Amino acid sequence: MDFITKLPKTSTREDAIWVIIDRLTKSAYFLPIKETDSMEKLTRQYLKEVVSRHDVPVLIIFDRYSKFTSHFRQSLNKALGTQLDMSMAYHPQMDGQSERTIQTLEDMLCVCMINFRKGWDRHLPLVEFSYNNSYHTSIKASLFEALYSRKCRSLVYWAEIEYAHLTG
């Protein structure tokens, strides 16, 4: 887990993105948040967006941030029955996967910021979809394929099927 902060405020006042990565499938969740969101709100959002769709994680790794106080760690551990590992703040190689994902997300957001200015939050779900539907050499599949064992039926996929069906 990590954050991208200091983004232009959206119409709903979000100014940061919480980046959550599944270590097994490499799939990512990009959640728009406010830097001032409380621990309770972040915990509820994590339960709603990640745990409810998958399973209770066995291990959670995130960089040190003042936001993740001992209160948050204890309440999350108690609620989920998980173990918490902290990667060292000055050793990003310990959480290199997050760093690479954040770099990719920042590159994708640059395009959104150039084209859409403060409306980056409206396009974040499509950025997440694009990221999770991209091929990753480390798992030799897209993140979607790793998670669901099938190709994603995106509009491009349907266009390819229709074209193949029409041309024989």
CSV table of N, CA and C in Angstrom, one decimal:
chain,number,residue,atom,x,y,z
A,1,MET,N,0.8,-1.2,0.0
A,1,MET,CA,0.0,0.0,0.0
A,1,MET,C,0.9,1.2,0.0
A,2,ASP,N,0.4,2.2,-0.7
A,2,ASP,CA,1.1,3.5,-0.7
A,2,ASP,C,0.1,4.6,-1.1
A,3,PHE,N,0.6,5.8,-1.2
A,3,PHE,CA,-0.2,6.9,-1.6
A,3,PHE,C,0.5,7.8,-2.6
A,4,ILE,N,-0.3,8.4,-3.5
A,4,ILE,CA,0.1,9.5,-4.3
A,4,ILE,C,-0.6,10.7,-3.8
A,5,THR,N,0.1,11.7,-3.4
A,5,THR,CA,-0.5,12.8,-2.7
A,5,THR,C,-0.2,14.1,-3.5
A,6,LYS,N,-0.8,15.2,-3.0
A,6,LYS,CA,-0.6,16.5,-3.5
A,6,LYS,C,-1.1,16.7,-5.0
A,7,LEU,N,-2.2,16.0,-5.3
A,7,LEU,CA,-2.8,16.1,-6.6
A,7,LEU,C,-3.8,17.3,-6.6
A,8,PRO,N,-4.1,17.8,-7.7
A,8,PRO,CA,-5.1,18.9,-7.8
A,8,PRO,C,-6.4,18.4,-7.2
A,9,LYS,N,-7.1,19.2,-6.4
A,9,LYS,CA,-8.3,18.8,-5.8
A,9,LYS,C,-9.4,18.6,-6.9
A,10,THR,N,-10.2,17.6,-6.7
A,10,THR,CA,-11.3,17.3,-7.6
A,10,THR,C,-12.5,18.0,-7.1
A,11,SER,N,-13.6,17.9,-7.8
A,11,SER,CA,-14.9,18.6,-7.4
A,11,SER,C,-15.4,18.1,-6.1
A,12,THR,N,-15.0,16.8,-5.7
A,12,THR,CA,-15.4,16.3,-4.4
A,12,THR,C,-14.3,16.4,-3.4
A,13,ARG,N,-13.3,17.2,-3.7
A,13,ARG,CA,-12.2,17.6,-2.8
A,13,ARG,C,-11.2,16.5,-2.6
A,14,GLU,N,-11.2,15.4,-3.3
A,14,GLU,CA,-10.1,14.4,-3.2
A,14,GLU,C,-8.8,15.0,-3.7
A,15,ASP,N,-7.7,14.7,-3.1
A,15,ASP,CA,-6.4,15.2,-3.5
A,15,ASP,C,-5.3,14.2,-3.4
A,16,ALA,N,-5.7,12.9,-3.3
A,16,ALA,CA,-4.7,11.8,-3.2
A,16,ALA,C,-5.3,10.5,-3.7
A,17,ILE,N,-4.4,9.6,-4.0
A,17,ILE,CA,-4.8,8.3,-4.4
A,17,ILE,C,-4.2,7.2,-3.5
A,18,TRP,N,-5.0,6.3,-3.0
A,18,TRP,CA,-4.5,5.2,-2.2
A,18,TRP,C,-4.3,4.1,-3.1
A,19,VAL,N,-3.1,3.6,-3.2
A,19,VAL,CA,-2.7,2.5,-4.1
A,19,VAL,C,-2.6,1.2,-3.3
A,20,ILE,N,-3.4,0.2,-3.7
A,20,ILE,CA,-3.4,-1.1,-3.0
A,20,ILE,C,-3.1,-2.1,-4.0
A,21,ILE,N,-2.1,-3.0,-3.7
A,21,ILE,CA,-1.7,-4.0,-4.7
A,21,ILE,C,-1.9,-5.4,-4.1
A,22,ASP,N,-2.5,-6.3,-4.8
A,22,ASP,CA,-2.5,-7.7,-4.5
A,22,ASP,C,-1.2,-8.4,-4.9
A,23,ARG,N,-0.5,-8.9,-3.9
A,23,ARG,CA,0.8,-9.5,-4.2
A,23,ARG,C,0.8,-10.7,-5.1
A,24,LEU,N,-0.3,-11.5,-5.0
A,24,LEU,CA,-0.3,-12.7,-5.8
A,24,LEU,C,-0.7,-12.4,-7.3
A,25,THR,N,-1.8,-11.7,-7.5
A,25,THR,CA,-2.2,-11.5,-8.9
A,25,THR,C,-1.6,-10.2,-9.5
A,26,LYS,N,-1.0,-9.4,-8.6
A,26,LYS,CA,-0.5,-8.1,-9.0
A,26,LYS,C,-1.6,-7.1,-9.4
A,27,SER,N,-2.8,-7.4,-9.2
A,27,SER,CA,-3.9,-6.4,-9.5
A,27,SER,C,-3.8,-5.3,-8.5
A,28,ALA,N,-4.2,-4.1,-9.0
A,28,ALA,CA,-4.1,-2.9,-8.2
A,28,ALA,C,-5.5,-2.2,-8.1
A,29,TYR,N,-5.6,-1.5,-7.0
A,29,TYR,CA,-6.8,-0.7,-6.7
A,29,TYR,C,-6.3,0.7,-6.5
A,30,PHE,N,-6.9,1.6,-7.2
A,30,PHE,CA,-6.6,3.0,-7.1
A,30,PHE,C,-7.8,3.8,-6.5
A,31,LEU,N,-7.7,4.1,-5.3
A,31,LEU,CA,-8.8,4.7,-4.6
A,31,LEU,C,-8.6,6.2,-4.3
A,32,PRO,N,-9.5,7.0,-4.9
A,32,PRO,CA,-9.4,8.5,-4.6
A,32,PRO,C,-9.7,8.8,-3.1
A,33,ILE,N,-8.9,9.6,-2.5
A,33,ILE,CA,-9.1,9.9,-1.1
A,33,ILE,C,-8.7,11.4,-0.9
A,34,LYS,N,-9.0,11.8,0.3
A,34,LYS,CA,-8.5,13.1,0.8
A,34,LYS,C,-7.3,12.8,1.7
A,35,GLU,N,-6.3,13.7,1.6
A,35,GLU,CA,-5.2,13.5,2.5
A,35,GLU,C,-5.6,13.6,4.0
A,36,THR,N,-6.7,14.2,4.3
A,36,THR,CA,-7.2,14.4,5.6
A,36,THR,C,-8.2,13.4,6.1
A,37,ASP,N,-8.4,12.4,5.2
A,37,ASP,CA,-9.4,11.3,5.6
A,37,ASP,C,-8.9,10.6,6.9
A,38,SER,N,-9.9,10.3,7.8
A,38,SER,CA,-9.6,9.7,9.1
A,38,SER,C,-9.2,8.2,8.9
A,39,MET,N,-8.6,7.6,9.9
A,39,MET,CA,-8.2,6.2,9.9
A,39,MET,C,-9.5,5.4,9.7
A,40,GLU,N,-10.6,5.8,10.4
A,40,GLU,CA,-11.8,5.0,10.3
A,40,GLU,C,-12.4,5.0,8.9
A,41,LYS,N,-12.3,6.1,8.2
A,41,LYS,CA,-12.8,6.2,6.9
A,41,LYS,C,-12.0,5.4,5.9
A,42,LEU,N,-10.6,5.4,6.1
A,42,LEU,CA,-9.8,4.6,5.3
A,42,LEU,C,-10.0,3.1,5.5
A,43,THR,N,-10.2,2.7,6.8
A,43,THR,CA,-10.5,1.3,7.1
A,43,THR,C,-11.8,0.9,6.5
A,44,ARG,N,-12.8,1.7,6.6
A,44,ARG,CA,-14.1,1.3,5.9
A,44,ARG,C,-14.0,1.2,4.4
A,45,GLN,N,-13.2,2.1,3.8
A,45,GLN,CA,-13.0,2.1,2.4
A,45,GLN,C,-12.2,0.8,2.0
A,46,TYR,N,-11.2,0.5,2.7
A,46,TYR,CA,-10.5,-0.7,2.5
A,46,TYR,C,-11.4,-2.0,2.6
A,47,LEU,N,-12.2,-2.1,3.6
A,47,LEU,CA,-13.1,-3.2,3.7
A,47,LEU,C,-14.1,-3.2,2.6
A,48,LYS,N,-14.6,-2.1,2.2
A,48,LYS,CA,-15.6,-2.0,1.1
A,48,LYS,C,-15.0,-2.4,-0.2
A,49,GLU,N,-13.9,-1.8,-0.6
A,49,GLU,CA,-13.3,-1.9,-1.9
A,49,GLU,C,-12.4,-3.1,-2.1
A,50,VAL,N,-11.8,-3.6,-1.1
A,50,VAL,CA,-10.9,-4.7,-1.3
A,50,VAL,C,-11.3,-6.0,-0.6
A,51,VAL,N,-11.6,-6.0,0.6
A,51,VAL,CA,-11.9,-7.2,1.4
A,51,VAL,C,-13.3,-7.8,0.9
A,52,SER,N,-14.2,-6.9,0.7
A,52,SER,CA,-15.5,-7.4,0.3
A,52,SER,C,-15.5,-8.1,-1.1
A,53,ARG,N,-14.6,-7.7,-1.9
A,53,ARG,CA,-14.5,-8.3,-3.3
A,53,ARG,C,-13.6,-9.6,-3.3
A,54,HIS,N,-12.8,-9.8,-2.3
A,54,HIS,CA,-11.9,-10.9,-2.4
A,54,HIS,C,-11.9,-11.7,-1.1
A,55,ASP,N,-10.9,-11.4,-0.2
A,55,ASP,CA,-10.8,-12.2,1.0
A,55,ASP,C,-10.0,-11.4,2.0
A,56,VAL,N,-10.0,-11.8,3.2
A,56,VAL,CA,-9.2,-11.1,4.2
A,56,VAL,C,-7.8,-11.4,3.9
A,57,PRO,N,-6.9,-10.4,3.8
A,57,PRO,CA,-5.5,-10.6,3.5
A,57,PRO,C,-4.8,-11.2,4.7
A,58,VAL,N,-3.8,-12.1,4.4
A,58,VAL,CA,-3.0,-12.7,5.5
A,58,VAL,C,-1.9,-11.7,5.9
A,59,LEU,N,-1.4,-11.0,4.9
A,59,LEU,CA,-0.3,-10.1,5.2
A,59,LEU,C,-0.6,-8.7,4.5
A,60,ILE,N,-0.3,-7.6,5.2
A,60,ILE,CA,-0.4,-6.3,4.6
A,60,ILE,C,0.9,-5.6,4.7
A,61,ILE,N,1.4,-5.0,3.6
A,61,ILE,CA,2.6,-4.3,3.6
A,61,ILE,C,2.3,-2.9,3.1
A,62,PHE,N,2.8,-1.9,3.8
A,62,PHE,CA,2.7,-0.5,3.3
A,62,PHE,C,3.9,0.3,3.9
A,63,ASP,N,4.2,1.4,3.1
A,63,ASP,CA,5.2,2.3,3.5
A,63,ASP,C,4.8,3.1,4.8
A,64,ARG,N,5.7,3.6,5.5
A,64,ARG,CA,5.4,4.3,6.7
A,64,ARG,C,4.9,5.7,6.3
A,65,TYR,N,3.8,6.0,6.9
A,65,TYR,CA,3.2,7.3,6.7
A,65,TYR,C,2.6,7.7,8.0
A,66,SER,N,2.6,9.0,8.3
A,66,SER,CA,2.0,9.5,9.6
A,66,SER,C,0.5,9.1,9.6
A,67,LYS,N,-0.1,8.9,8.5
A,67,LYS,CA,-1.5,8.5,8.5
A,67,LYS,C,-1.8,7.2,9.1
A,68,PHE,N,-0.8,6.3,9.0
A,68,PHE,CA,-1.0,4.9,9.5
A,68,PHE,C,-0.4,4.8,10.9
A,69,THR,N,-1.2,5.3,11.8
A,69,THR,CA,-0.8,5.3,13.2
A,69,THR,C,-1.0,4.0,13.8
A,70,SER,N,-0.6,3.8,15.0
A,70,SER,CA,-0.7,2.6,15.7
A,70,SER,C,-2.2,2.2,15.9
A,71,HIS,N,-3.0,3.3,16.0
A,71,HIS,CA,-4.5,3.0,16.2
A,71,HIS,C,-5.1,2.3,14.9
A,72,PHE,N,-4.7,2.8,13.8
A,72,PHE,CA,-5.2,2.2,12.5
A,72,PHE,C,-4.7,0.8,12.4
A,73,ARG,N,-3.4,0.6,12.6
A,73,ARG,CA,-2.8,-0.8,12.5
A,73,ARG,C,-3.6,-1.7,13.5
A,74,GLN,N,-3.7,-1.3,14.7
A,74,GLN,CA,-4.4,-2.2,15.7
A,74,GLN,C,-5.8,-2.5,15.3
A,75,SER,N,-6.6,-1.4,14.9
A,75,SER,CA,-8.0,-1.7,14.5
A,75,SER,C,-8.1,-2.5,13.3
A,76,LEU,N,-7.3,-2.3,12.3
A,76,LEU,CA,-7.3,-3.1,11.1
A,76,LEU,C,-6.9,-4.6,11.4
A,77,ASN,N,-5.9,-4.7,12.2
A,77,ASN,CA,-5.5,-6.1,12.5
A,77,ASN,C,-6.6,-6.8,13.3
A,78,LYS,N,-7.2,-6.1,14.2
A,78,LYS,CA,-8.2,-6.7,15.0
A,78,LYS,C,-9.4,-7.1,14.2
A,79,ALA,N,-9.8,-6.2,13.3
A,79,ALA,CA,-11.0,-6.4,12.4
A,79,ALA,C,-10.8,-7.5,11.4
A,80,LEU,N,-9.5,-7.6,10.9
A,80,LEU,CA,-9.3,-8.6,9.9
A,80,LEU,C,-8.5,-9.8,10.3
A,81,GLY,N,-7.9,-9.8,11.5
A,81,GLY,CA,-7.1,-10.9,12.0
A,81,GLY,C,-5.8,-11.1,11.1
A,82,THR,N,-5.2,-10.0,10.7
A,82,THR,CA,-4.0,-10.0,9.9
A,82,THR,C,-2.8,-9.6,10.6
A,83,GLN,N,-1.7,-9.9,9.9
A,83,GLN,CA,-0.4,-9.5,10.4
A,83,GLN,C,0.1,-8.3,9.6
A,84,LEU,N,0.8,-7.4,10.2
A,84,LEU,CA,1.3,-6.2,9.5
A,84,LEU,C,2.8,-6.1,9.4
A,85,ASP,N,3.3,-5.9,8.2
A,85,ASP,CA,4.7,-5.7,8.0
A,85,ASP,C,4.9,-4.2,7.5
A,86,MET,N,5.8,-3.5,8.0
A,86,MET,CA,6.1,-2.2,7.6
A,86,MET,C,7.4,-2.2,6.8
A,87,SER,N,7.3,-1.7,5.5
A,87,SER,CA,8.6,-1.6,4.8
A,87,SER,C,9.3,-0.3,5.3
A,88,MET,N,10.6,-0.3,5.3
A,88,MET,CA,11.3,0.8,5.8
A,88,MET,C,11.2,2.0,4.9
A,89,ALA,N,11.0,3.2,5.5
A,89,ALA,CA,10.8,4.4,4.7
A,89,ALA,C,11.9,4.7,3.7
A,90,TYR,N,13.1,4.4,4.1
A,90,TYR,CA,14.2,4.7,3.2
A,90,TYR,C,14.8,3.5,2.5
A,91,HIS,N,14.0,2.5,2.4
A,91,HIS,CA,14.4,1.3,1.6
A,91,HIS,C,13.2,0.9,0.7
A,92,PRO,N,13.0,1.7,-0.4
A,92,PRO,CA,11.9,1.4,-1.3
A,92,PRO,C,12.0,0.0,-2.0
A,93,GLN,N,13.2,-0.6,-2.0
A,93,GLN,CA,13.4,-1.9,-2.7
A,93,GLN,C,12.6,-2.9,-1.9
A,94,MET,N,12.3,-2.7,-0.6
A,94,MET,CA,11.5,-3.6,0.1
A,94,MET,C,10.0,-3.7,-0.4
A,95,ASP,N,9.6,-2.6,-1.0
A,95,ASP,CA,8.3,-2.6,-1.5
A,95,ASP,C,8.3,-2.1,-3.0
A,96,GLY,N,9.3,-2.7,-3.7
A,96,GLY,CA,9.5,-2.3,-5.1
A,96,GLY,C,8.3,-2.4,-6.0
A,97,GLN,N,7.4,-3.4,-5.7
A,97,GLN,CA,6.2,-3.6,-6.6
A,97,GLN,C,5.4,-2.3,-6.5
A,98,SER,N,5.2,-1.8,-5.3
A,98,SER,CA,4.4,-0.6,-5.1
A,98,SER,C,5.0,0.6,-5.8
A,99,GLU,N,6.3,0.7,-5.7
A,99,GLU,CA,7.0,1.8,-6.4
A,99,GLU,C,6.8,1.7,-7.9
A,100,ARG,N,7.0,0.5,-8.5
A,100,ARG,CA,6.8,0.4,-9.9
A,100,ARG,C,5.3,0.7,-10.3
A,101,THR,N,4.4,0.2,-9.5
A,101,THR,CA,3.0,0.5,-9.8
A,101,THR,C,2.7,1.9,-9.8
A,102,ILE,N,3.2,2.6,-8.7
A,102,ILE,CA,3.0,4.0,-8.6
A,102,ILE,C,3.6,4.8,-9.7
A,103,GLN,N,4.8,4.4,-10.2
A,103,GLN,CA,5.4,5.1,-11.3
A,103,GLN,C,4.5,5.0,-12.5
A,104,THR,N,4.0,3.8,-12.8
A,104,THR,CA,3.1,3.6,-13.9
A,104,THR,C,1.8,4.4,-13.8
A,105,LEU,N,1.2,4.4,-12.6
A,105,LEU,CA,0.0,5.1,-12.3
A,105,LEU,C,0.3,6.6,-12.5
A,106,GLU,N,1.4,7.1,-12.0
A,106,GLU,CA,1.7,8.6,-12.2
A,106,GLU,C,1.8,8.9,-13.7
A,107,ASP,N,2.5,8.0,-14.5
A,107,ASP,CA,2.6,8.3,-15.9
A,107,ASP,C,1.2,8.3,-16.6
A,108,MET,N,0.3,7.4,-16.2
A,108,MET,CA,-1.0,7.3,-16.7
A,108,MET,C,-1.8,8.6,-16.3
A,109,LEU,N,-1.6,9.0,-15.0
A,109,LEU,CA,-2.3,10.2,-14.5
A,109,LEU,C,-1.9,11.5,-15.2
A,110,CYS,N,-0.6,11.5,-15.6
A,110,CYS,CA,-0.1,12.7,-16.3
A,110,CYS,C,-0.9,12.9,-17.5
A,111,VAL,N,-1.2,11.9,-18.3
A,111,VAL,CA,-2.0,12.0,-19.5
A,111,VAL,C,-3.4,12.6,-19.1
A,112,CYS,N,-4.0,12.0,-18.0
A,112,CYS,CA,-5.3,12.5,-17.6
A,112,CYS,C,-5.3,13.9,-17.1
A,113,MET,N,-4.2,14.3,-16.4
A,113,MET,CA,-4.1,15.6,-15.9
A,113,MET,C,-3.9,16.6,-17.0
A,114,ILE,N,-3.2,16.3,-18.0
A,114,ILE,CA,-3.0,17.2,-19.2
A,114,ILE,C,-4.3,17.4,-19.9
A,115,ASN,N,-5.0,16.3,-20.1
A,115,ASN,CA,-6.3,16.3,-20.8
A,115,ASN,C,-7.5,16.7,-20.0
A,116,PHE,N,-7.5,16.4,-18.7
A,116,PHE,CA,-8.8,16.6,-18.0
A,116,PHE,C,-8.6,17.5,-16.7
A,117,ARG,N,-7.5,18.0,-16.5
A,117,ARG,CA,-7.2,18.9,-15.4
A,117,ARG,C,-7.7,18.3,-14.0
A,118,LYS,N,-8.6,19.0,-13.4
A,118,LYS,CA,-9.0,18.5,-12.1
A,118,LYS,C,-10.0,17.4,-12.1
A,119,GLY,N,-10.3,16.8,-13.3
A,119,GLY,CA,-11.3,15.7,-13.3
A,119,GLY,C,-10.6,14.4,-13.3
A,120,TRP,N,-9.4,14.3,-12.8
A,120,TRP,CA,-8.7,13.0,-12.8
A,120,TRP,C,-9.5,11.9,-12.1
A,121,ASP,N,-10.2,12.2,-11.1
A,121,ASP,CA,-11.0,11.2,-10.3
A,121,ASP,C,-12.0,10.5,-11.1
A,122,ARG,N,-12.6,11.2,-12.1
A,122,ARG,CA,-13.6,10.6,-13.0
A,122,ARG,C,-13.1,9.5,-13.9
A,123,HIS,N,-11.8,9.7,-14.2
A,123,HIS,CA,-11.1,8.8,-15.1
A,123,HIS,C,-10.3,7.7,-14.4
A,124,LEU,N,-10.2,7.8,-13.1
A,124,LEU,CA,-9.4,6.8,-12.3
A,124,LEU,C,-9.9,5.4,-12.5
A,125,PRO,N,-11.2,5.1,-12.5
A,125,PRO,CA,-11.6,3.7,-12.7
A,125,PRO,C,-11.2,3.2,-14.0
A,126,LEU,N,-11.2,4.0,-15.1
A,126,LEU,CA,-10.7,3.5,-16.4
A,126,LEU,C,-9.2,3.3,-16.4
A,127,VAL,N,-8.5,4.2,-15.7
A,127,VAL,CA,-7.0,4.0,-15.5
A,127,VAL,C,-6.7,2.7,-14.8
A,128,GLU,N,-7.5,2.4,-13.7
A,128,GLU,CA,-7.3,1.1,-13.0
A,128,GLU,C,-7.7,-0.1,-13.9
A,129,PHE,N,-8.7,0.1,-14.6
A,129,PHE,CA,-9.1,-1.0,-15.6
A,129,PHE,C,-8.0,-1.3,-16.6
A,130,SER,N,-7.4,-0.2,-17.1
A,130,SER,CA,-6.4,-0.3,-18.1
A,130,SER,C,-5.1,-1.0,-17.5
A,131,TYR,N,-4.8,-0.5,-16.3
A,131,TYR,CA,-3.6,-1.1,-15.6
A,131,TYR,C,-3.8,-2.6,-15.4
A,132,ASN,N,-5.0,-3.0,-14.8
A,132,ASN,CA,-5.3,-4.4,-14.5
A,132,ASN,C,-5.5,-5.3,-15.7
A,133,ASN,N,-5.7,-4.7,-16.9
A,133,ASN,CA,-5.9,-5.4,-18.1
A,133,ASN,C,-4.7,-5.4,-19.0
A,134,SER,N,-3.6,-4.9,-18.5
A,134,SER,CA,-2.3,-4.9,-19.2
A,134,SER,C,-1.5,-6.1,-18.9
A,135,TYR,N,-0.7,-6.6,-19.9
A,135,TYR,CA,0.1,-7.7,-19.8
A,135,TYR,C,1.3,-7.4,-18.8
A,136,HIS,N,1.6,-8.3,-17.9
A,136,HIS,CA,2.8,-8.1,-17.0
A,136,HIS,C,3.7,-9.3,-17.2
A,137,THR,N,4.9,-9.1,-17.5
A,137,THR,CA,5.9,-10.1,-17.8
A,137,THR,C,6.1,-11.0,-16.5
A,138,SER,N,6.1,-10.4,-15.3
A,138,SER,CA,6.4,-11.2,-14.1
A,138,SER,C,5.4,-12.4,-13.9
A,139,ILE,N,4.1,-12.2,-14.4
A,139,ILE,CA,3.2,-13.3,-14.2
A,139,ILE,C,2.7,-13.9,-15.6
A,140,LYS,N,3.3,-13.3,-16.7
A,140,LYS,CA,3.1,-13.8,-18.0
A,140,LYS,C,1.6,-13.8,-18.4
A,141,ALA,N,0.9,-12.8,-17.9
A,141,ALA,CA,-0.6,-12.6,-18.2
A,141,ALA,C,-1.0,-11.2,-17.8
A,142,SER,N,-2.2,-10.8,-18.1
A,142,SER,CA,-2.7,-9.6,-17.6
A,142,SER,C,-3.1,-9.9,-16.1
A,143,LEU,N,-3.3,-8.9,-15.3
A,143,LEU,CA,-3.7,-9.0,-14.0
A,143,LEU,C,-5.1,-9.6,-13.9
A,144,PHE,N,-5.9,-9.2,-14.8
A,144,PHE,CA,-7.3,-9.7,-14.9
A,144,PHE,C,-7.3,-11.2,-15.2
A,145,GLU,N,-6.4,-11.7,-16.1
A,145,GLU,CA,-6.3,-13.1,-16.4
A,145,GLU,C,-5.8,-13.9,-15.2
A,146,ALA,N,-4.8,-13.3,-14.5
A,146,ALA,CA,-4.3,-14.0,-13.4
A,146,ALA,C,-5.4,-14.2,-12.3
A,147,LEU,N,-6.2,-13.2,-12.2
A,147,LEU,CA,-7.3,-13.3,-11.1
A,147,LEU,C,-8.4,-14.2,-11.5
A,148,TYR,N,-8.9,-14.1,-12.8
A,148,TYR,CA,-10.1,-14.8,-13.2
A,148,TYR,C,-9.9,-15.9,-14.2
A,149,SER,N,-8.6,-16.2,-14.6
A,149,SER,CA,-8.3,-17.3,-15.5
A,149,SER,C,-9.0,-17.2,-16.8
A,150,ARG,N,-9.2,-16.0,-17.3
A,150,ARG,CA,-9.8,-15.8,-18.6
A,150,ARG,C,-9.4,-14.3,-19.1
A,151,LYS,N,-9.5,-14.1,-20.4
A,151,LYS,CA,-9.3,-12.8,-20.9
A,151,LYS,C,-10.5,-11.9,-20.5
A,152,CYS,N,-10.2,-10.6,-20.3
A,152,CYS,CA,-11.2,-9.6,-20.0
A,152,CYS,C,-12.0,-9.3,-21.3
A,153,ARG,N,-13.3,-9.2,-21.1
A,153,ARG,CA,-14.2,-8.9,-22.2
A,153,ARG,C,-14.4,-7.4,-22.3
A,154,SER,N,-13.3,-6.7,-22.7
A,154,SER,CA,-13.4,-5.2,-22.9
A,154,SER,C,-14.0,-4.9,-24.2
A,155,LEU,N,-14.2,-3.7,-24.5
A,155,LEU,CA,-14.8,-3.3,-25.8
A,155,LEU,C,-13.8,-3.7,-26.9
A,156,VAL,N,-12.5,-3.6,-26.7
A,156,VAL,CA,-11.6,-4.0,-27.7
A,156,VAL,C,-11.7,-5.5,-28.0
A,157,TYR,N,-11.8,-6.2,-26.9
A,157,TYR,CA,-12.0,-7.7,-27.1
A,157,TYR,C,-13.2,-8.0,-27.9
A,158,TRP,N,-14.3,-7.4,-27.6
A,158,TRP,CA,-15.6,-7.7,-28.3
A,158,TRP,C,-15.4,-7.2,-29.8
A,159,ALA,N,-14.7,-6.2,-30.0
A,159,ALA,CA,-14.5,-5.7,-31.4
A,159,ALA,C,-13.7,-6.8,-32.2
A,160,GLU,N,-12.7,-7.3,-31.5
A,160,GLU,CA,-11.8,-8.4,-32.1
A,160,GLU,C,-12.7,-9.6,-32.4
A,161,ILE,N,-13.5,-10.0,-31.5
A,161,ILE,CA,-14.4,-11.2,-31.7
A,161,ILE,C,-15.3,-11.0,-32.9
A,162,GLU,N,-16.0,-9.8,-32.9
A,162,GLU,CA,-16.9,-9.5,-33.9
A,162,GLU,C,-16.2,-9.4,-35.3
A,163,TYR,N,-15.0,-8.8,-35.3
A,163,TYR,CA,-14.3,-8.8,-36.6
A,163,TYR,C,-13.9,-10.2,-37.0
A,164,ALA,N,-13.4,-11.0,-36.1
A,164,ALA,CA,-13.1,-12.4,-36.5
A,164,ALA,C,-14.3,-13.2,-36.9
A,165,HIS,N,-15.4,-12.9,-36.3
A,165,HIS,CA,-16.7,-13.6,-36.7
A,165,HIS,C,-17.1,-13.2,-38.1
A,166,LEU,N,-17.0,-11.9,-38.4
A,166,LEU,CA,-17.4,-11.4,-39.7
A,166,LEU,C,-16.5,-11.8,-40.8
A,167,THR,N,-15.2,-12.0,-40.5
A,167,THR,CA,-14.2,-12.3,-41.5
A,167,THR,C,-14.0,-13.8,-41.6
A,168,GLY,N,-14.6,-14.6,-40.7
A,168,GLY,CA,-14.5,-16.0,-40.8
A,168,GLY,C,-13.3,-16.5,-40.0
